[in-house]
XYZ file of C-alpha atoms in Angstrom:
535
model
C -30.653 40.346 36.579
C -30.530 36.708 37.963
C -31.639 33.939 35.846
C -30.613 30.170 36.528
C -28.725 28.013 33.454
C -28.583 24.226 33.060
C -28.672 24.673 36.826
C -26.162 27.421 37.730
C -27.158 30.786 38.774
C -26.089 33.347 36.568
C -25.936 37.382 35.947
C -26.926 38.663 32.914
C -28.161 42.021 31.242
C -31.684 43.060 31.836
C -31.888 42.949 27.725
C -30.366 39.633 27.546
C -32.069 36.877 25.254
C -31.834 33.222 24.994
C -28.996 33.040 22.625
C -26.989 35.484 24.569
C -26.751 32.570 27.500
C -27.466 29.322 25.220
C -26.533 27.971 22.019
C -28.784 25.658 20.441
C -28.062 23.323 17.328
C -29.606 20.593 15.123
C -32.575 22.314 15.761
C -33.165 21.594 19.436
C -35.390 23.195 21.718
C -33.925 24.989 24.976
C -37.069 24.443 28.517
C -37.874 27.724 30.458
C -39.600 28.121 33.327
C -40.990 31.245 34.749
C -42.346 30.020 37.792
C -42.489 27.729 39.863
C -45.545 26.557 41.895
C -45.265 24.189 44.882
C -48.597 22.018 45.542
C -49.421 18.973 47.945
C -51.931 17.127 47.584
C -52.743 13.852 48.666
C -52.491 10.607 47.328
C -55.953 8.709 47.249
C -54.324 5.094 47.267
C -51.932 5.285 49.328
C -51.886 5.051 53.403
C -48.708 4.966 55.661
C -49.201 3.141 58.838
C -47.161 4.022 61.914
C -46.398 1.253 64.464
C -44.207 0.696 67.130
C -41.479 -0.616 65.307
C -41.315 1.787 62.037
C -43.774 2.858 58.669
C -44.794 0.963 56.034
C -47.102 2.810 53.359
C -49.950 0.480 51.616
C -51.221 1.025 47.712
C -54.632 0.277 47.604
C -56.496 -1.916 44.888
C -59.589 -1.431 43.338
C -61.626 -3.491 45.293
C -64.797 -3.676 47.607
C -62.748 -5.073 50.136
C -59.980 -1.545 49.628
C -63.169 0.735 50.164
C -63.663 -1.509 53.799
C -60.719 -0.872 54.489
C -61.299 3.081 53.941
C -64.516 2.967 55.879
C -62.952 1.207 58.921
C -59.992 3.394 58.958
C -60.945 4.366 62.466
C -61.387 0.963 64.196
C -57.724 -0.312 62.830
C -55.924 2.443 64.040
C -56.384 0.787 67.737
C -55.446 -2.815 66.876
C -51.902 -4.279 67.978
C -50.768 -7.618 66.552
C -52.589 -10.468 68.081
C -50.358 -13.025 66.227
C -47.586 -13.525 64.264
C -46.012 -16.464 62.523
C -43.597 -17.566 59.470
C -46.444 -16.722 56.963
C -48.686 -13.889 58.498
C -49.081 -11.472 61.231
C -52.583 -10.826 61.934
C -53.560 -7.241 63.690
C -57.449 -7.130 65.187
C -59.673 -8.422 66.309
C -62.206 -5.592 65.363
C -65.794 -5.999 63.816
C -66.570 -5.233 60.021
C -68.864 -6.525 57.476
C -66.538 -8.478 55.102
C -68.656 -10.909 53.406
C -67.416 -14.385 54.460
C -66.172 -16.984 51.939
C -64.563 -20.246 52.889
C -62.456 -20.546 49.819
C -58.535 -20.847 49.384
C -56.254 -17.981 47.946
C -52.776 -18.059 47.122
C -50.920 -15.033 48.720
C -48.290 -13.040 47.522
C -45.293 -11.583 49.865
C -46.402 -8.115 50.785
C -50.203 -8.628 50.668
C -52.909 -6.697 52.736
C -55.934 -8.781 53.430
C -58.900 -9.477 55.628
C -59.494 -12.602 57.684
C -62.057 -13.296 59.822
C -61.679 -15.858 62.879
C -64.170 -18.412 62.953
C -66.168 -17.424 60.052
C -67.284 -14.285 62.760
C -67.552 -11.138 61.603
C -66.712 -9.906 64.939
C -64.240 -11.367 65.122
C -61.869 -9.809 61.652
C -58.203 -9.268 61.076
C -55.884 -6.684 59.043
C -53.357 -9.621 57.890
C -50.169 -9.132 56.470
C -48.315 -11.776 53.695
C -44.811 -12.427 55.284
C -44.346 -15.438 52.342
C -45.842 -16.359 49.527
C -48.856 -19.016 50.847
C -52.121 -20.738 49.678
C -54.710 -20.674 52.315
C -58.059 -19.745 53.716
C -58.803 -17.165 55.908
C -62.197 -16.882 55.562
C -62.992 -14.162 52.825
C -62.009 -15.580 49.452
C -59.159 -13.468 49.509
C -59.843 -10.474 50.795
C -56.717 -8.298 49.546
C -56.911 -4.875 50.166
C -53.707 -3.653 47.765
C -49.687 -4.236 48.421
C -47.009 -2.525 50.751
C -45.012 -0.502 48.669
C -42.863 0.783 51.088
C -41.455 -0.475 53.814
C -41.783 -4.141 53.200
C -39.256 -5.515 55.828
C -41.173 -3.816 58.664
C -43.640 -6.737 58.274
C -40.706 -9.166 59.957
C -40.323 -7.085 62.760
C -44.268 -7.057 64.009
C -44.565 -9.295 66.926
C -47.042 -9.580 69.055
C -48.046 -6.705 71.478
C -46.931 -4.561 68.941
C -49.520 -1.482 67.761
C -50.653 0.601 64.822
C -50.182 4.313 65.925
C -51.829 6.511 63.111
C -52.597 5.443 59.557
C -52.589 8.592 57.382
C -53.148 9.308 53.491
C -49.776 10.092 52.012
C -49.399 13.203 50.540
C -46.901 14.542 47.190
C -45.346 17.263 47.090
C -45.137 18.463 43.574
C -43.778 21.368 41.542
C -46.266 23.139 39.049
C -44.514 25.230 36.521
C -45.423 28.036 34.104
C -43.213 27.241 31.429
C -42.634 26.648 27.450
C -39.805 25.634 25.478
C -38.928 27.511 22.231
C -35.361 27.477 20.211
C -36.136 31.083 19.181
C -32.241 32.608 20.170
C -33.962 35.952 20.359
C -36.195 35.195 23.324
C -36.211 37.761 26.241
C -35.431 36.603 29.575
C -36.660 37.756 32.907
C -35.487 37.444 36.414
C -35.541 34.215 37.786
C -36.170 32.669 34.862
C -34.983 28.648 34.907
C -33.715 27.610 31.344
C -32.261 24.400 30.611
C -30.620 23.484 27.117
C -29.646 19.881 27.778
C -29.937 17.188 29.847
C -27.004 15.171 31.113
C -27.336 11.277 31.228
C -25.148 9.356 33.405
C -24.699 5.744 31.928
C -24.551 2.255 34.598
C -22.131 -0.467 33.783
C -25.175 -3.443 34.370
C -26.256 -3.094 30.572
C -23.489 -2.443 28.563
C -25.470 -3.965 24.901
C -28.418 -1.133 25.447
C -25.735 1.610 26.423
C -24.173 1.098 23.264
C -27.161 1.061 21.220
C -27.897 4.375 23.260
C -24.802 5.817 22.753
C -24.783 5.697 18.594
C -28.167 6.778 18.955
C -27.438 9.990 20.410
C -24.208 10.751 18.787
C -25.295 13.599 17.265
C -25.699 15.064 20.989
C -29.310 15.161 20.422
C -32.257 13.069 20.397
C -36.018 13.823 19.344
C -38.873 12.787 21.408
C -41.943 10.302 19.710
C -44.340 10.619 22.096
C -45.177 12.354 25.873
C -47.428 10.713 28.508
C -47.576 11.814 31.687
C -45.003 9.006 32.936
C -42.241 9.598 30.716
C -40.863 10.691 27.037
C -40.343 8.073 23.790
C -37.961 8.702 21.662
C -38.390 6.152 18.462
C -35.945 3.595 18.024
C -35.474 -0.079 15.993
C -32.935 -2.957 16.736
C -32.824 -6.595 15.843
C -32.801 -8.146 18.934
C -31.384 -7.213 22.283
C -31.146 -9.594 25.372
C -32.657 -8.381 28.681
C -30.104 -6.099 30.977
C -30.860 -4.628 34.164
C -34.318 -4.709 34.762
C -34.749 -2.846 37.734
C -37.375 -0.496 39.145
C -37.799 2.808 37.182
C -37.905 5.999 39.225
C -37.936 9.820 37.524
C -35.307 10.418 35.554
C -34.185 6.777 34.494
C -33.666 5.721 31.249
C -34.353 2.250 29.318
C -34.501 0.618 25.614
C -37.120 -1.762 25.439
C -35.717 -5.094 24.785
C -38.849 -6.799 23.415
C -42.394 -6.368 21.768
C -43.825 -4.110 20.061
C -41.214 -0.891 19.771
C -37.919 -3.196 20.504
C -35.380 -0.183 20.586
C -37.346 2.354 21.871
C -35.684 4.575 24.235
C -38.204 6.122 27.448
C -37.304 8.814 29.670
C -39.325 8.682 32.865
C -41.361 11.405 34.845
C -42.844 9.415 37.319
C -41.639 5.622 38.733
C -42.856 3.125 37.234
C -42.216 -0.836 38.520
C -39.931 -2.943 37.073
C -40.513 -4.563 33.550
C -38.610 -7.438 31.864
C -39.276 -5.185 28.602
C -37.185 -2.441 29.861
C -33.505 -2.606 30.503
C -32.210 0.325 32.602
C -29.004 2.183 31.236
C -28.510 5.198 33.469
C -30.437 8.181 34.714
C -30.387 11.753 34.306
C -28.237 13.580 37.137
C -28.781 16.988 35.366
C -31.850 18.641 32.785
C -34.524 16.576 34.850
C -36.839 18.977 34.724
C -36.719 19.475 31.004
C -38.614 16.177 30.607
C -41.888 17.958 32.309
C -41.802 20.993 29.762
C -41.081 18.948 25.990
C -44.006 17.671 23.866
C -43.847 15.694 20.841
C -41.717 16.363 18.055
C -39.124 18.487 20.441
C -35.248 17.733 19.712
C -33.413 17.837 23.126
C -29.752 17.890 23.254
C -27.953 15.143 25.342
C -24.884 14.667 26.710
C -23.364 11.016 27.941
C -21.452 10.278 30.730
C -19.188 8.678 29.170
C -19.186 9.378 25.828
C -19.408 6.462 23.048
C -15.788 5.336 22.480
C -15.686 3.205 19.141
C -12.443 4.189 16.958
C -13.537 1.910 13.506
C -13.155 4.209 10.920
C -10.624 6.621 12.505
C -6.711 6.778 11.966
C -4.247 5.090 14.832
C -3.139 8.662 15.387
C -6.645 9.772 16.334
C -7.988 6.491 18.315
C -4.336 7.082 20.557
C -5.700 10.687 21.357
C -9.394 9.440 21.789
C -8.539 6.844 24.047
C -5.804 8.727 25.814
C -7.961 11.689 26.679
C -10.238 9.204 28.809
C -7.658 7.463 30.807
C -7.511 4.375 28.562
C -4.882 2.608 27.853
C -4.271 2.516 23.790
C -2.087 -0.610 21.832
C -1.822 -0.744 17.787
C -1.990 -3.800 15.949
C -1.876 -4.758 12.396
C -0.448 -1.397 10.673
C 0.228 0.567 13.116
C 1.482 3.950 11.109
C -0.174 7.343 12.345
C -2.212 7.246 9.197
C -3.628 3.609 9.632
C -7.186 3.287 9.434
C -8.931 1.307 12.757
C -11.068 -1.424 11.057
C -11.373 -3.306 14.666
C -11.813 -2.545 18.382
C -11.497 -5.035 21.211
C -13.467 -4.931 23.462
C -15.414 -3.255 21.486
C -18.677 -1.782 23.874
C -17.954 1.570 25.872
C -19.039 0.759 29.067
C -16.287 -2.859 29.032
C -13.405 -0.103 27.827
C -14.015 2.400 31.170
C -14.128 -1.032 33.191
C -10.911 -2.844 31.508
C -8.961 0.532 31.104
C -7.076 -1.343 28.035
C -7.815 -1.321 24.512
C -6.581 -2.675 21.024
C -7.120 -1.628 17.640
C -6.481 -3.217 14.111
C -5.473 -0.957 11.596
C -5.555 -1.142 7.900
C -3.288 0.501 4.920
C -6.364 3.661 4.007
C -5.700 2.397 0.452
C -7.408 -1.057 1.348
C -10.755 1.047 1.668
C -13.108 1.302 -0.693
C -15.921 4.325 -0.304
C -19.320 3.762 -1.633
C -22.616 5.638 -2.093
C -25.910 4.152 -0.857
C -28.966 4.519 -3.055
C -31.274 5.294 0.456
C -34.214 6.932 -1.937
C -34.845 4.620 -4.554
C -33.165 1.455 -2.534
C -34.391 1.777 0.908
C -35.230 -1.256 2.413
C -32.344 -3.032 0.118
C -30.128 -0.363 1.367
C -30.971 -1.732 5.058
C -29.743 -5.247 4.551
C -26.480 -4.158 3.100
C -25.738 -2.021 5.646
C -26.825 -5.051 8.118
C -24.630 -7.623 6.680
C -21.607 -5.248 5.788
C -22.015 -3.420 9.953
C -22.198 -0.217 8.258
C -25.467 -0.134 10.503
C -23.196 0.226 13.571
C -19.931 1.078 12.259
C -17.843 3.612 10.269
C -16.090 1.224 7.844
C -17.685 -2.111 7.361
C -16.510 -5.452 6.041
C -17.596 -7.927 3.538
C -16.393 -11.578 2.956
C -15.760 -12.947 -0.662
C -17.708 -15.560 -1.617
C -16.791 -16.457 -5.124
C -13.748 -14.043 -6.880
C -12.214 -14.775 -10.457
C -10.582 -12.710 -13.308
C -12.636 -14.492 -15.804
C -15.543 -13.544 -14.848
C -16.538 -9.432 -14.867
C -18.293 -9.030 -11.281
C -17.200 -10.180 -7.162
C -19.718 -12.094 -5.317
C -19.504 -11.556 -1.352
C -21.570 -13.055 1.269
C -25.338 -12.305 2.392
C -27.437 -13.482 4.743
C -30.432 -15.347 3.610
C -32.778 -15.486 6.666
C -32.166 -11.595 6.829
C -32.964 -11.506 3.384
C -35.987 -13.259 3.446
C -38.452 -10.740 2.359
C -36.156 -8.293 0.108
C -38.653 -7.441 -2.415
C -37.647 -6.377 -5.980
C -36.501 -2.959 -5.346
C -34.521 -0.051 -8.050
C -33.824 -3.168 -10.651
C -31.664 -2.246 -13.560
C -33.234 -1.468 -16.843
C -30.968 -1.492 -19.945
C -27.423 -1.626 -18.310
C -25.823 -2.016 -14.715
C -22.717 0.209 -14.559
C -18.801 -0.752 -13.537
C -18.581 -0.421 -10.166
C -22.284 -1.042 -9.247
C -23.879 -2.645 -5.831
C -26.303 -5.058 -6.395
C -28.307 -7.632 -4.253
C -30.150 -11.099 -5.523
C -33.945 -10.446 -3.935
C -36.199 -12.710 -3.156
C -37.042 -14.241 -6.794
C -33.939 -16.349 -6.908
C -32.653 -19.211 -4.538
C -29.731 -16.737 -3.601
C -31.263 -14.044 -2.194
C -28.932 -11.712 -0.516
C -25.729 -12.410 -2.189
C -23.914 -8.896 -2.715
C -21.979 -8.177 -5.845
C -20.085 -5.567 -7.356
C -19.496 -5.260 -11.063
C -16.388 -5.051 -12.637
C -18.038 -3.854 -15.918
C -20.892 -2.330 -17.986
C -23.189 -5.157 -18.449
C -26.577 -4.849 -20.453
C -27.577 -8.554 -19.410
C -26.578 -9.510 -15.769
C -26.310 -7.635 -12.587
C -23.473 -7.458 -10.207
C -24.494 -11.281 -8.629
C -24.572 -12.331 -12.142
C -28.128 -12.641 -12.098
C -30.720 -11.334 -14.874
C -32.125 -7.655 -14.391
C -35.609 -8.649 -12.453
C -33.362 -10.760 -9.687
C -31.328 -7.860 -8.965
C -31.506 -4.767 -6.783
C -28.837 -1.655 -6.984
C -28.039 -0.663 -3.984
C -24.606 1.965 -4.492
C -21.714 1.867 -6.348
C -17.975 2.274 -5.433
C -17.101 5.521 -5.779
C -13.199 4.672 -4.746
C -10.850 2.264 -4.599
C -12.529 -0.331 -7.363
C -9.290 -1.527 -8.291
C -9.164 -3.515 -4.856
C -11.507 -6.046 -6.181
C -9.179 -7.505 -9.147
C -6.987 -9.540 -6.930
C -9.474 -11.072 -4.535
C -9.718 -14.550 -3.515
C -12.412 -17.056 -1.817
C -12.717 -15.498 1.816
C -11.316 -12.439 1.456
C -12.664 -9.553 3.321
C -13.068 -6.040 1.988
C -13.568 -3.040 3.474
C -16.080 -0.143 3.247
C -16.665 3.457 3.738
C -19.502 4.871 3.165
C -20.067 8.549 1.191
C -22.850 10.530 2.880
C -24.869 12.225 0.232
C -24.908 15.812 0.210
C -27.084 17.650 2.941
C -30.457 18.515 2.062
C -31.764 21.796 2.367
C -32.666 22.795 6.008
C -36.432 22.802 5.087
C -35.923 19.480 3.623
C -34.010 18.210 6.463
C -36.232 16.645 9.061
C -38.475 15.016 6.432
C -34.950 13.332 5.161
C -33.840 12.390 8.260
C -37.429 10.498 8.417
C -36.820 8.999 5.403
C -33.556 7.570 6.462
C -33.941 6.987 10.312
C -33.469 3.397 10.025
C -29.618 4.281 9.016
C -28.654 5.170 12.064
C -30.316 1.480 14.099
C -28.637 -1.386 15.431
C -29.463 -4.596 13.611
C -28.814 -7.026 16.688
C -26.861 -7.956 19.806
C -24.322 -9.137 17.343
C -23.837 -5.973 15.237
C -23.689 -4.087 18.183
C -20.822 -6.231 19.610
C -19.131 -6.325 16.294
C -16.354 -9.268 15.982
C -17.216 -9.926 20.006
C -20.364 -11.016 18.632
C -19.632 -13.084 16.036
């Protein structure tokens, strides 16, 4: 039998099930439709008008003066232009019963209004905003709604010119029977339409967002917040983020808010939507579109980028060379440059400036200058957060911190916070009786140094690892390797950082982890996005 795949037509077994022609991981959901259902129907606000020199469709508003306009549909179809200037062109006259008020209005380009001539009812006009104006025309306004389409054929009205028809626009939609399931033992049927993925193609105009975007979906997947009938949310969280691209937003693009409430929040659109300084527009989806009409809340869809994220911190030379290599970019080593180095910096360092520039250069470290750690993400969340902030393990596979004070008389290394991020850092998993070698801790917000980082360099049953008393200090990890880098720092050193995952939860334990933890896998700000661009 025929059945259609992620848009190619296939032939399969009459027995054939889902996981026979898909294979679904992380627990996402694959869309199938069974049919498909093709309705028009018109649009109630909406009216093209045909005249001699092209269309332009009108969106109506909600006013007394749009229903007017309904009623006396008939009468404007005959008018032709009876002026034109810089400002308006004016089709009529015909008779109507707008009431008359002899008040100013400022108008916007694009408006549809009433005017009457001499304060004459007789005597009324179908006016069109050429530039934005304040003036009276003899109704107080009298805006019917906007032209949404086809705004340029307002310059080319002159007079003599006509209206030909005005019609209601009609949509033509698709209605589908569908569901989405990730059961692989689902029977198919012919003609079935099943779609696993959807395939995102990213623009170069907002290359801060499109990072963000692309170590959100990483993991090839990305799980959806919230369904409307205009698009999907998936739930995000960044810093800051400036505004990038905002541009109209038609089915099928996709934006990160930039601002208010839900700053990092991406949306996948069904329907267009206008332009919005909160939205920055990263790319669209040029394959899967229809997928966004069949998930509901809570779905997992997988994703695929185009391109791919392409940040090498944390991998070896050797394996940065073949990343880059494989997509046409052109690789240098610096610092140790040995096979086995490990890639502690990236320049540039955002995805979208590497495809443009074609060149990149990475720093590489000895892997014995690394130290792994273990965050404490249960009993140290929101402490957890700011180190992973200040040290970019927010954004990045091995992180850096800077010494701040370093001495071999004393038993613990001090590196540098960040106090206005550390503002609010409650007490949070303070030691009891002892703070082990090898220990994380952060100063929180008891003590004038809140968000100094330290790491102790032995057992201490009095001071924490930023040599502050028990209630001043939260434990954040501990250095699980490489502890013995630490005994011959000095003032403005930097470190570096792996971190250890913890082991994977159960699989019935796994999304309410991942919950527990989403903040892990956020973007602080524009800066810890850009890295050492940024800074």
């Amino acid at each position: 039998m025929k059945i259609s795949v992620d848009g190619e037509e296939r032939e399969v077994d009459k027995d054939a099930v889902l996981g026979d022609v898909v294979e679904l991981s992380s627990g996402c959901v694959a869309g199938i439709i069974k049919e498909v259902e093709q309705v028009v129907q018109e649009k109630e606000r909406e009216y093209q008008v045909e005249t001699d020199k092209g269309d332009f469709t009108i969106g109506l508003n909600d006013s007394q003066h749009a229903e007017q306009f309904v009623e006396e549909i008939e009468s404007i179809e005959e008018l032709g232009v009876r002026w034109s200037s810089k400002k308006i062109a004016a089709l009529g006259p015909f008779k109507s019963n707008v009431p008359i008020q002899k008040t100013n209005y400022n108008y916007q380009v694009g408006d549809i209004f009433f005017g009457v001539s001499g304060l004459d009812n007789d005597n009324t006009y179908l006016m069109l905003a050429r530039e934005e104006h304040t003036k009276g025309y003899g109704t107080g306004g009298g805006v019917i709604g906007r032209i949404k389409r086809g705004k340029h054929m307002v310059d080319y009205l002159k007079e003599g010119d006509s209206i030909k028809e005005i019609s209601q626009v009609k949509s033509r939609e698709e209605r589908y029977d569908s569901f989405y399931t990730n059961d692989p033992e689902t029977e198919l049927a012919p003609g079935m339409q099943i779609y696993s993925k959807i395939s995102i193609k990213l623009g170069q105009a907002a290359p801060l967002s499109s990072e963000y975007f692309l170590r959100k979906t990483e993991n090839n997947y990305l799980e959806v917040g919230e369904t409307t009938d205009t698009y999907l949310k998936c739930n995000g969280r960044i810093r800051n983020l400036p505004a990038e691209n905002n541009v109209r937003r038609g089915r099928g693009v996709v934006t990160v808010r930039n601002e208010g409430d839900g700053r990092g929040n991406i949306y996948l659109y069904k329907k267009d939507r206008p332009m919005h300084t909160n939205h920055n527009v990263i790319g669209e989806v040029v394959s899967g579109v229809k997928l966004l009409d069949i998930l509901d809340e809570g779905c997992r869809i997988m994703v695929e980028t185009r391109p791919k994220r392409m940040l090498s911190i944390g991998l070896t030379q050797e394996e940065a060379g073949q990343l880059f290599g494989n997509n046409g970019i052109k690789h240098k080593r610096v610092g140790e440059t040995g096979d086995e180095a490990v890639v502690i910096r990236q320049e540039p360092r955002l995805t979208l400036d590497l495809k443009e520039g074609g060149v990149v250069e990475t720093y590489g470290v000895d892997p014995e200058r690394i130290m792994d750690v273990e965050l404490y993400y249960e009993d140290a969340s929101e402490t957890t957060d700011y180190f992973k902030r200040v040290s970019r393990l927010i954004s990045e596979d091995v992180g850096q911190l800077e010494v701040y004070f370093a001495s071999q008389k004393i038993s613990n290394v001090m590196f540098k916070g960040d106090q206005d991020l550390a503002g609010n850092l409650k007490p949070e998993n303070t030691p009891n009786n002892q703070v082990a070698k090898g220990e994380i801790g952060i100063t929180n917000m008891s003590k004038p140094n809140k968000g100094m980082i330290g790491i102790r360099l032995e057992d201490s049953d009095r001071y924490g690892p930023t040599g502050e008393g028990f209630k001043a200090t939260n434990i954040t990890g501990k250095v699980v390797n490489g502890l013995e880098n630490l005994t011959e720092l000095n003032d403005g050193d930097k470190i570096y950082i792996r971190e250890i995952k913890p082991q994977a939860p159960a699989p019935e334990k796994e999304r309410e982890k991942e919950k527990e933890i989403e903040r892990e896998s956020d973007f602080g700000s524009e800066e810890e996005i850009k890295g050492d661009e940024g800074r």
